[in-house]
Amino acid sequence: MTLAQLTLHEASDKLRKREISSVELTEAVFQRIADTDDKIRAYLILARDAALERAKRADEKLKQGTDPAPLLGIPIALKDNFLTKGLRTTCASKILGDFMPPYDATTVEKVLAAGAVITGKTNLDEFAMGSSAENSAFFPTRNPWNLERIPGGSSGGAAAAVAADECIAALGTDTGGSIRQPAACCGIVGLKPTYGRVSRYGIIAFASSMDQVGPMTKDVRDSALLLEAIAGRDPGDSTSADLTVPRYSEMLTGEIKGLRLGIPKEYFVSGMQPEVEQAVRGAIGELEKHGAIIEEISLPHTEYAVAVYYIVATAEASSNLARYDGMRYGRRAAAKDLTETYMISRDEGFGAEVKRRIMLGTYALSAGYYDAYYLKAQRVRTLIKRDFDAAFQRCDVILTPTAPTTAFKLGEKTQDPL
């Protein structure tokens, strides 16, 4: 095993025992990037010099002998929609191609305070809009296991970087599956925490009522350790929950006897790839063998979930992306007047998928259509939530497939946005 292949907790343990140094670990990760990323294209921006400087500082702290934080000296990648002071942040969009943030996102501050080493910024679907990492304004990312296939999205670059050992762990964002689906496509662990558990301050917004930061790691223990570092109340984010952060890693006992597992029948319908169903059913059987109680449940409003997502998310995106007008920051087109500046800047700066979602959201919010679309979608969203509330009265956990198919081929679905 090379140093770049270590999990977060394995690397942390070796650093504590002084078996390796953070500089050695960081150099191993950058060597792995040099060896593989010309094919995978997981990264948009690398921060080698700053990373090695942080690694040196981490080694100095490790020499002091005090009990270090689990992230101290660990190379971590960030999806390129996290604001990073002094490090370009593009959101994989031409409209922010040269944007240099004046401050760090709260989650970035937290991992830096814990001693993590930031390797760089990873590719994504532009403004986190997509499920394949093909909607980046710069280039698509490829799946490390099969370069002809997508890594998932929108956090496709982060997932590919973790799977290819181009970082030890990564942070992504999830609105409607953007951590979980690429994690599944790349065979890693992805977690979307409960909304409000992690601060959104300094994350470039897509759909504010759904966006959430989460860990993308090589195993479950790593996700627990990374979530411990980033979770918690943030005065800068009024939606963050004022709750104590548990020691998630200490809860990983492996004991699941008596755990009530709900299997929603609506999730196993026609259209699912047979291999996906076979794998999930196999996992259910394995959990049952270890003492979990399996029970079929119903989530009757499931069929409306995607439609609700596409109305609510695009409406919020239309509002959030109005700030990119060529005036305050980002791309500004040469034009003869103010209106033309707005129009040309946005036309040149946004890609096709982002334009589609802005137009759909603007339509859903427009006079005469707000009640029929946006308000109706919010009401159905409440019904979907009630389905889950009722299900959790009967079971502890709901187990579902992450996506109905495995990773599809690059270009296979670009002609049909739906």
CSV table of C-alpha atoms in Angstrom, one decimal:
chain,number,residue,atom,x,y,z
A,1,MET,CA,0.0,0.0,0.0
A,2,THR,CA,1.3,3.5,-0.9
A,3,LEU,CA,0.8,6.4,1.4
A,4,ALA,CA,-1.8,8.0,-0.9
A,5,GLN,CA,-3.9,4.8,-0.5
A,6,LEU,CA,-4.3,5.2,3.3
A,7,THR,CA,-7.7,6.1,4.8
A,8,LEU,CA,-8.0,9.2,6.9
A,9,HIS,CA,-7.9,7.3,10.2
A,10,GLU,CA,-5.0,5.1,9.1
A,11,ALA,CA,-3.0,8.1,8.0
A,12,SER,CA,-3.9,10.0,11.2
A,13,ASP,CA,-2.7,7.0,13.3
A,14,LYS,CA,0.6,6.8,11.4
A,15,LEU,CA,1.1,10.6,11.8
A,16,ARG,CA,0.5,10.3,15.6
A,17,LYS,CA,3.0,7.5,15.9
A,18,ARG,CA,5.5,9.5,13.8
A,19,GLU,CA,5.8,6.6,11.4
A,20,ILE,CA,5.2,9.1,8.5
A,21,SER,CA,5.3,12.9,8.2
A,22,SER,CA,2.6,15.1,6.8
A,23,VAL,CA,5.1,16.3,4.2
A,24,GLU,CA,5.7,12.7,3.0
A,25,LEU,CA,2.0,12.0,2.9
A,26,THR,CA,1.2,15.3,1.0
A,27,GLU,CA,4.1,14.6,-1.5
A,28,ALA,CA,2.7,11.1,-2.1
A,29,VAL,CA,-0.7,12.5,-2.9
A,30,PHE,CA,0.7,15.1,-5.3
A,31,GLN,CA,2.8,12.4,-7.0
A,32,ARG,CA,-0.4,10.3,-7.4
A,33,ILE,CA,-2.1,13.4,-8.9
A,34,ALA,CA,0.8,13.8,-11.3
A,35,ASP,CA,0.6,10.2,-12.3
A,36,THR,CA,-3.1,9.9,-12.9
A,37,ASP,CA,-5.0,13.2,-13.1
A,38,ASP,CA,-4.2,13.9,-16.8
A,39,LYS,CA,-6.5,11.0,-17.5
A,40,ILE,CA,-9.1,11.5,-14.8
A,41,ARG,CA,-9.3,15.3,-14.6
A,42,ALA,CA,-10.6,15.4,-11.1
A,43,TYR,CA,-9.0,18.8,-10.2
A,44,LEU,CA,-9.6,22.2,-11.5
A,45,ILE,CA,-7.0,24.0,-9.3
A,46,LEU,CA,-4.0,22.6,-7.4
A,47,ALA,CA,-2.5,24.3,-4.4
A,48,ARG,CA,0.8,22.3,-4.1
A,49,ASP,CA,3.0,25.1,-2.6
A,50,ALA,CA,0.5,26.1,0.0
A,51,ALA,CA,-0.3,22.5,0.8
A,52,LEU,CA,3.4,21.6,1.5
A,53,GLU,CA,3.7,24.7,3.7
A,54,ARG,CA,0.7,23.6,5.7
A,55,ALA,CA,2.1,20.1,5.9
A,56,LYS,CA,5.4,21.4,7.4
A,57,ARG,CA,3.4,23.3,10.0
A,58,ALA,CA,1.4,20.2,10.8
A,59,ASP,CA,4.7,18.3,11.3
A,60,GLU,CA,5.9,20.9,13.7
A,61,LYS,CA,2.7,20.5,15.7
A,62,LEU,CA,3.0,16.7,15.7
A,63,LYS,CA,6.5,17.0,17.1
A,64,GLN,CA,5.1,18.9,20.1
A,65,GLY,CA,3.6,15.6,21.3
A,66,THR,CA,0.2,16.9,22.3
A,67,ASP,CA,-2.8,14.8,21.2
A,68,PRO,CA,-3.5,16.0,17.7
A,69,ALA,CA,-6.8,16.4,16.0
A,70,PRO,CA,-7.6,13.6,13.6
A,71,LEU,CA,-7.3,15.9,10.6
A,72,LEU,CA,-3.9,17.3,11.5
A,73,GLY,CA,-1.6,16.8,8.4
A,74,ILE,CA,-4.2,15.1,6.3
A,75,PRO,CA,-4.5,16.1,2.6
A,76,ILE,CA,-8.1,17.0,1.8
A,77,ALA,CA,-9.7,18.2,-1.5
A,78,LEU,CA,-12.5,20.7,-1.8
A,79,LYS,CA,-15.2,20.9,-4.4
A,80,ASP,CA,-14.8,24.1,-6.3
A,81,ASN,CA,-17.9,25.8,-4.9
A,82,PHE,CA,-16.3,26.4,-1.5
A,83,LEU,CA,-14.9,29.9,-1.0
A,84,THR,CA,-11.2,29.8,-0.3
A,85,LYS,CA,-9.3,33.0,0.5
A,86,GLY,CA,-6.4,33.5,-1.9
A,87,LEU,CA,-7.3,30.4,-3.9
A,88,ARG,CA,-9.4,30.8,-7.1
A,89,THR,CA,-13.0,29.6,-6.9
A,90,THR,CA,-14.9,29.1,-10.2
A,91,CYS,CA,-17.8,26.8,-9.5
A,92,ALA,CA,-16.8,25.3,-12.8
A,93,SER,CA,-18.3,28.3,-14.6
A,94,LYS,CA,-16.8,30.9,-17.0
A,95,ILE,CA,-18.8,33.6,-15.2
A,96,LEU,CA,-16.5,33.0,-12.2
A,97,GLY,CA,-13.4,32.0,-14.1
A,98,ASP,CA,-11.1,34.4,-12.3
A,99,PHE,CA,-12.9,34.9,-9.0
A,100,MET,CA,-10.6,35.2,-6.0
A,101,PRO,CA,-12.6,35.0,-2.8
A,102,PRO,CA,-11.8,37.5,0.1
A,103,TYR,CA,-12.6,34.9,2.8
A,104,ASP,CA,-12.9,31.2,3.6
A,105,ALA,CA,-16.1,29.3,3.9
A,106,THR,CA,-16.9,28.3,7.5
A,107,THR,CA,-16.2,24.6,6.7
A,108,VAL,CA,-12.9,25.5,5.1
A,109,GLU,CA,-12.0,27.5,8.3
A,110,LYS,CA,-12.9,24.5,10.4
A,111,VAL,CA,-10.8,21.9,8.5
A,112,LEU,CA,-7.8,24.4,8.4
A,113,ALA,CA,-8.2,25.0,12.1
A,114,ALA,CA,-8.0,21.2,12.6
A,115,GLY,CA,-4.7,21.1,10.7
A,116,ALA,CA,-5.9,19.7,7.4
A,117,VAL,CA,-3.8,20.2,4.2
A,118,ILE,CA,-5.9,21.5,1.2
A,119,THR,CA,-4.6,19.9,-2.0
A,120,GLY,CA,-6.8,21.9,-4.3
A,121,LYS,CA,-10.3,22.4,-5.8
A,122,THR,CA,-12.1,19.7,-7.7
A,123,ASN,CA,-14.3,19.7,-10.8
A,124,LEU,CA,-18.1,19.7,-10.7
A,125,ASP,CA,-21.1,20.3,-12.9
A,126,GLU,CA,-21.4,24.1,-13.3
A,127,PHE,CA,-22.9,25.6,-10.2
A,128,ALA,CA,-23.5,22.1,-9.0
A,129,MET,CA,-26.2,21.5,-11.6
A,130,GLY,CA,-25.9,18.0,-13.0
A,131,SER,CA,-25.3,14.3,-12.2
A,132,SER,CA,-22.3,13.5,-14.3
A,133,ALA,CA,-19.6,16.2,-14.0
A,134,GLU,CA,-20.0,16.7,-17.8
A,135,ASN,CA,-21.6,20.1,-17.3
A,136,SER,CA,-18.4,21.8,-16.2
A,137,ALA,CA,-17.4,24.8,-18.3
A,138,PHE,CA,-13.8,23.5,-18.5
A,139,PHE,CA,-13.7,19.7,-19.1
A,140,PRO,CA,-15.5,16.5,-17.9
A,141,THR,CA,-14.1,14.3,-15.2
A,142,ARG,CA,-13.8,10.6,-15.8
A,143,ASN,CA,-14.5,7.7,-13.5
A,144,PRO,CA,-11.2,6.2,-12.2
A,145,TRP,CA,-12.6,2.7,-12.4
A,146,ASN,CA,-13.5,3.1,-16.1
A,147,LEU,CA,-12.3,6.2,-18.0
A,148,GLU,CA,-15.2,5.9,-20.5
A,149,ARG,CA,-17.8,6.4,-17.8
A,150,ILE,CA,-19.0,9.3,-15.7
A,151,PRO,CA,-18.0,9.7,-12.0
A,152,GLY,CA,-21.4,11.0,-11.1
A,153,GLY,CA,-22.2,14.6,-10.1
A,154,SER,CA,-22.3,17.3,-9.3
A,155,SER,CA,-19.4,16.4,-6.8
A,156,GLY,CA,-17.8,14.2,-9.5
A,157,GLY,CA,-14.3,15.6,-9.2
A,158,ALA,CA,-14.3,15.1,-5.4
A,159,ALA,CA,-15.6,11.5,-5.7
A,160,ALA,CA,-13.0,10.7,-8.5
A,161,ALA,CA,-10.2,12.2,-6.5
A,162,VAL,CA,-11.0,10.1,-3.4
A,163,ALA,CA,-11.5,6.9,-5.4
A,164,ALA,CA,-8.2,7.5,-7.3
A,165,ASP,CA,-6.2,8.2,-4.1
A,166,GLU,CA,-5.6,11.8,-5.3
A,167,CYS,CA,-6.5,13.0,-1.8
A,168,ILE,CA,-7.1,11.2,1.5
A,169,ALA,CA,-10.7,12.6,1.8
A,170,ALA,CA,-12.8,15.4,0.3
A,171,LEU,CA,-15.7,17.8,1.0
A,172,GLY,CA,-18.6,18.0,-1.5
A,173,THR,CA,-22.0,19.5,-1.5
A,174,ASP,CA,-25.4,17.8,-2.0
A,175,THR,CA,-28.6,19.4,-3.2
A,176,GLY,CA,-30.5,16.5,-4.7
A,177,GLY,CA,-27.9,13.7,-4.6
A,178,SER,CA,-24.7,15.5,-5.5
A,179,ILE,CA,-22.6,13.7,-2.9
A,180,ARG,CA,-24.4,10.4,-2.7
A,181,GLN,CA,-24.7,9.6,-6.4
A,182,PRO,CA,-21.1,10.3,-7.3
A,183,ALA,CA,-20.0,8.4,-4.2
A,184,ALA,CA,-22.0,5.4,-5.4
A,185,CYS,CA,-20.6,5.7,-9.0
A,186,CYS,CA,-17.0,5.8,-7.7
A,187,GLY,CA,-17.4,3.2,-5.0
A,188,ILE,CA,-16.6,5.5,-2.0
A,189,VAL,CA,-18.6,6.7,1.0
A,190,GLY,CA,-20.7,9.8,0.7
A,191,LEU,CA,-22.8,11.5,3.3
A,192,LYS,CA,-25.4,14.3,3.0
A,193,PRO,CA,-25.9,15.4,6.7
A,194,THR,CA,-29.2,16.6,8.0
A,195,TYR,CA,-29.9,20.1,6.8
A,196,GLY,CA,-28.5,22.6,9.3
A,197,ARG,CA,-26.0,20.2,10.8
A,198,VAL,CA,-23.2,21.8,8.8
A,199,SER,CA,-22.8,25.5,8.0
A,200,ARG,CA,-23.5,26.7,4.4
A,201,TYR,CA,-21.7,30.0,4.9
A,202,GLY,CA,-19.2,30.6,2.1
A,203,ILE,CA,-20.7,27.9,-0.1
A,204,ILE,CA,-21.7,29.2,-3.5
A,205,ALA,CA,-25.5,28.7,-3.4
A,206,PHE,CA,-27.6,26.6,-5.8
A,207,ALA,CA,-30.8,25.9,-4.0
A,208,SER,CA,-30.5,27.3,-0.5
A,209,SER,CA,-33.2,25.2,1.2
A,210,MET,CA,-31.5,21.9,0.0
A,211,ASP,CA,-27.8,22.6,-0.3
A,212,GLN,CA,-25.7,20.9,2.4
A,213,VAL,CA,-21.9,20.2,2.8
A,214,GLY,CA,-20.8,16.6,3.5
A,215,PRO,CA,-17.8,14.3,3.6
A,216,MET,CA,-16.6,12.1,0.8
A,217,THR,CA,-14.2,9.4,2.0
A,218,LYS,CA,-12.7,5.9,1.6
A,219,ASP,CA,-14.6,4.4,4.5
A,220,VAL,CA,-17.4,5.1,7.0
A,221,ARG,CA,-15.0,5.9,9.9
A,222,ASP,CA,-13.4,8.6,7.8
A,223,SER,CA,-16.8,10.1,7.1
A,224,ALA,CA,-17.6,10.2,10.9
A,225,LEU,CA,-14.3,11.9,11.7
A,226,LEU,CA,-14.7,14.5,8.9
A,227,LEU,CA,-18.3,15.2,10.0
A,228,GLU,CA,-17.1,15.8,13.6
A,229,ALA,CA,-14.7,18.4,12.3
A,230,ILE,CA,-17.2,20.4,10.1
A,231,ALA,CA,-20.5,20.1,12.0
A,232,GLY,CA,-21.9,22.6,14.5
A,233,ARG,CA,-23.6,25.9,14.9
A,234,ASP,CA,-22.3,28.9,12.9
A,235,PRO,CA,-23.4,32.5,13.7
A,236,GLY,CA,-22.8,33.3,10.0
A,237,ASP,CA,-25.5,30.9,8.9
A,238,SER,CA,-28.9,31.4,10.3
A,239,THR,CA,-30.0,28.0,9.1
A,240,SER,CA,-27.3,26.1,11.0
A,241,ALA,CA,-28.7,24.1,14.0
A,242,ASP,CA,-27.7,25.0,17.5
A,243,LEU,CA,-27.1,21.4,18.6
A,244,THR,CA,-24.2,19.6,20.2
A,245,VAL,CA,-22.0,17.7,17.8
A,246,PRO,CA,-21.8,14.0,18.9
A,247,ARG,CA,-18.6,11.9,18.6
A,248,TYR,CA,-19.9,10.1,15.5
A,249,SER,CA,-16.8,7.9,15.3
A,250,GLU,CA,-17.4,6.4,18.8
A,251,MET,CA,-20.8,5.2,17.7
A,252,LEU,CA,-19.3,2.8,15.1
A,253,THR,CA,-19.6,-0.3,17.2
A,254,GLY,CA,-20.7,-2.6,14.4
A,255,GLU,CA,-23.7,-3.7,16.5
A,256,ILE,CA,-27.0,-3.6,14.6
A,257,LYS,CA,-29.0,-6.4,16.3
A,258,GLY,CA,-32.6,-5.2,16.6
A,259,LEU,CA,-32.2,-2.3,14.2
A,260,ARG,CA,-35.5,-1.8,12.3
A,261,LEU,CA,-34.8,-1.4,8.6
A,262,GLY,CA,-37.5,0.1,6.4
A,263,ILE,CA,-37.4,-0.9,2.7
A,264,PRO,CA,-39.7,1.4,0.6
A,265,LYS,CA,-41.5,-0.6,-2.0
A,266,GLU,CA,-41.7,2.5,-4.3
A,267,TYR,CA,-38.0,2.6,-4.7
A,268,PHE,CA,-37.8,-0.9,-6.3
A,269,VAL,CA,-39.8,-0.2,-9.5
A,270,SER,CA,-39.3,-0.8,-13.3
A,271,GLY,CA,-36.4,1.1,-14.7
A,272,MET,CA,-33.9,0.0,-12.1
A,273,GLN,CA,-30.8,-1.8,-13.5
A,274,PRO,CA,-31.0,-5.5,-12.4
A,275,GLU,CA,-27.4,-5.4,-11.0
A,276,VAL,CA,-28.3,-2.4,-8.8
A,277,GLU,CA,-31.3,-4.2,-7.3
A,278,GLN,CA,-29.3,-7.4,-6.9
A,279,ALA,CA,-26.6,-5.5,-5.0
A,280,VAL,CA,-29.0,-3.7,-2.7
A,281,ARG,CA,-31.0,-6.8,-2.0
A,282,GLY,CA,-27.7,-8.6,-1.2
A,283,ALA,CA,-26.9,-5.8,1.3
A,284,ILE,CA,-30.3,-6.1,2.9
A,285,GLY,CA,-29.7,-9.9,3.3
A,286,GLU,CA,-26.3,-9.3,4.9
A,287,LEU,CA,-27.8,-6.8,7.4
A,288,GLU,CA,-30.6,-9.2,8.2
A,289,LYS,CA,-27.9,-11.9,8.9
A,290,HIS,CA,-26.4,-9.6,11.5
A,291,GLY,CA,-29.6,-9.1,13.4
A,292,ALA,CA,-31.4,-6.2,11.6
A,293,ILE,CA,-35.2,-6.5,11.4
A,294,ILE,CA,-36.4,-6.0,7.8
A,295,GLU,CA,-39.8,-4.4,7.1
A,296,GLU,CA,-41.4,-3.2,3.8
A,297,ILE,CA,-42.7,0.3,4.1
A,298,SER,CA,-44.5,2.7,1.8
A,299,LEU,CA,-43.5,6.3,0.8
A,300,PRO,CA,-46.6,7.0,-1.4
A,301,HIS,CA,-45.6,10.4,-2.7
A,302,THR,CA,-42.2,9.1,-4.1
A,303,GLU,CA,-43.4,9.5,-7.7
A,304,TYR,CA,-43.6,13.3,-7.3
A,305,ALA,CA,-40.2,13.8,-5.7
A,306,VAL,CA,-38.2,14.5,-8.9
A,307,ALA,CA,-40.8,16.9,-10.2
A,308,VAL,CA,-40.9,18.8,-6.8
A,309,TYR,CA,-37.1,18.9,-6.8
A,310,TYR,CA,-36.9,20.4,-10.3
A,311,ILE,CA,-39.4,23.2,-9.4
A,312,VAL,CA,-38.1,24.1,-6.0
A,313,ALA,CA,-34.4,23.8,-6.8
A,314,THR,CA,-34.7,25.7,-10.1
A,315,ALA,CA,-36.8,28.5,-8.5
A,316,GLU,CA,-34.2,29.0,-5.8
A,317,ALA,CA,-31.4,28.8,-8.4
A,318,SER,CA,-33.1,31.5,-10.5
A,319,SER,CA,-33.0,33.7,-7.4
A,320,ASN,CA,-29.5,32.9,-6.2
A,321,LEU,CA,-27.9,33.2,-9.6
A,322,ALA,CA,-29.4,36.7,-10.3
A,323,ARG,CA,-26.3,38.1,-8.5
A,324,TYR,CA,-24.1,37.1,-11.4
A,325,ASP,CA,-24.8,40.2,-13.6
A,326,GLY,CA,-21.4,41.4,-14.6
A,327,MET,CA,-21.4,44.2,-12.1
A,328,ARG,CA,-19.9,43.3,-8.8
A,329,TYR,CA,-17.7,40.3,-9.5
A,330,GLY,CA,-17.1,37.7,-12.2
A,331,ARG,CA,-17.2,38.0,-16.0
A,332,ARG,CA,-18.3,41.4,-17.5
A,333,ALA,CA,-18.9,41.6,-21.2
A,334,ALA,CA,-18.1,44.6,-23.4
A,335,ALA,CA,-21.4,46.2,-24.1
A,336,LYS,CA,-23.0,49.5,-25.1
A,337,ASP,CA,-25.4,49.9,-22.1
A,338,LEU,CA,-26.4,48.4,-18.8
A,339,THR,CA,-29.1,46.1,-20.1
A,340,GLU,CA,-26.8,44.7,-22.8
A,341,THR,CA,-24.0,44.2,-20.1
A,342,TYR,CA,-26.4,42.0,-18.1
A,343,MET,CA,-27.6,40.0,-21.1
A,344,ILE,CA,-24.2,39.4,-22.8
A,345,SER,CA,-22.3,38.7,-19.5
A,346,ARG,CA,-24.9,36.0,-18.5
A,347,ASP,CA,-25.1,34.6,-22.0
A,348,GLU,CA,-21.3,34.2,-22.3
A,349,GLY,CA,-20.8,33.2,-18.6
A,350,PHE,CA,-23.4,30.5,-18.1
A,351,GLY,CA,-23.5,27.1,-19.7
A,352,ALA,CA,-26.5,25.4,-21.3
A,353,GLU,CA,-27.7,23.4,-18.2
A,354,VAL,CA,-27.4,26.4,-15.9
A,355,LYS,CA,-29.4,28.5,-18.4
A,356,ARG,CA,-32.1,25.8,-18.6
A,357,ARG,CA,-32.5,25.7,-14.9
A,358,ILE,CA,-32.5,29.5,-14.5
A,359,MET,CA,-35.2,29.8,-17.2
A,360,LEU,CA,-37.3,27.0,-15.7
A,361,GLY,CA,-37.1,28.6,-12.2
A,362,THR,CA,-37.9,32.1,-13.4
A,363,TYR,CA,-40.9,30.7,-15.2
A,364,ALA,CA,-42.1,28.8,-12.1
A,365,LEU,CA,-41.9,32.0,-10.1
A,366,SER,CA,-43.4,34.4,-12.6
A,367,ALA,CA,-46.8,36.1,-12.1
A,368,GLY,CA,-49.6,33.7,-12.9
A,369,TYR,CA,-47.5,30.6,-12.5
A,370,TYR,CA,-46.2,30.9,-8.9
A,371,ASP,CA,-49.3,29.3,-7.4
A,372,ALA,CA,-49.6,26.6,-10.0
A,373,TYR,CA,-45.9,25.5,-9.8
A,374,TYR,CA,-43.8,26.8,-7.0
A,375,LEU,CA,-46.4,26.9,-4.3
A,376,LYS,CA,-47.9,23.5,-5.4
A,377,ALA,CA,-44.4,22.0,-5.3
A,378,GLN,CA,-43.8,23.3,-1.8
A,379,ARG,CA,-47.1,21.7,-0.6
A,380,VAL,CA,-46.2,18.4,-2.2
A,381,ARG,CA,-42.7,18.7,-0.6
A,382,THR,CA,-44.5,18.8,2.8
A,383,LEU,CA,-46.4,15.6,1.9
A,384,ILE,CA,-43.2,13.9,0.9
A,385,LYS,CA,-41.7,14.9,4.3
A,386,ARG,CA,-44.8,13.5,6.1
A,387,ASP,CA,-44.3,10.2,4.4
A,388,PHE,CA,-40.8,10.0,5.9
A,389,ASP,CA,-42.0,11.2,9.3
A,390,ALA,CA,-44.6,8.4,9.3
A,391,ALA,CA,-42.0,5.8,8.2
A,392,PHE,CA,-39.6,6.8,11.0
A,393,GLN,CA,-42.3,6.0,13.5
A,394,ARG,CA,-42.0,2.4,12.4
A,395,CYS,CA,-38.3,2.0,11.6
A,396,ASP,CA,-34.9,3.4,12.6
A,397,VAL,CA,-33.3,3.4,9.1
A,398,ILE,CA,-34.7,3.6,5.6
A,399,LEU,CA,-32.5,1.7,3.1
A,400,THR,CA,-32.8,2.5,-0.6
A,401,PRO,CA,-30.7,2.3,-3.7
A,402,THR,CA,-28.7,5.6,-4.3
A,403,ALA,CA,-29.4,5.7,-8.0
A,404,PRO,CA,-31.3,3.4,-10.4
A,405,THR,CA,-28.3,2.7,-12.6
A,406,THR,CA,-24.5,2.3,-12.3
A,407,ALA,CA,-22.2,4.9,-13.9
A,408,PHE,CA,-23.2,5.5,-17.5
A,409,LYS,CA,-20.9,6.3,-20.5
A,410,LEU,CA,-19.6,9.8,-21.1
A,411,GLY,CA,-21.9,11.5,-23.6
A,412,GLU,CA,-24.6,8.9,-23.3
A,413,LYS,CA,-27.2,11.2,-21.9
A,414,THR,CA,-26.1,14.7,-22.9
A,415,GLN,CA,-28.6,14.9,-25.7
A,416,ASP,CA,-31.6,14.4,-23.4
A,417,PRO,CA,-31.5,16.8,-20.3
A,418,LEU,CA,-34.4,14.9,-18.7
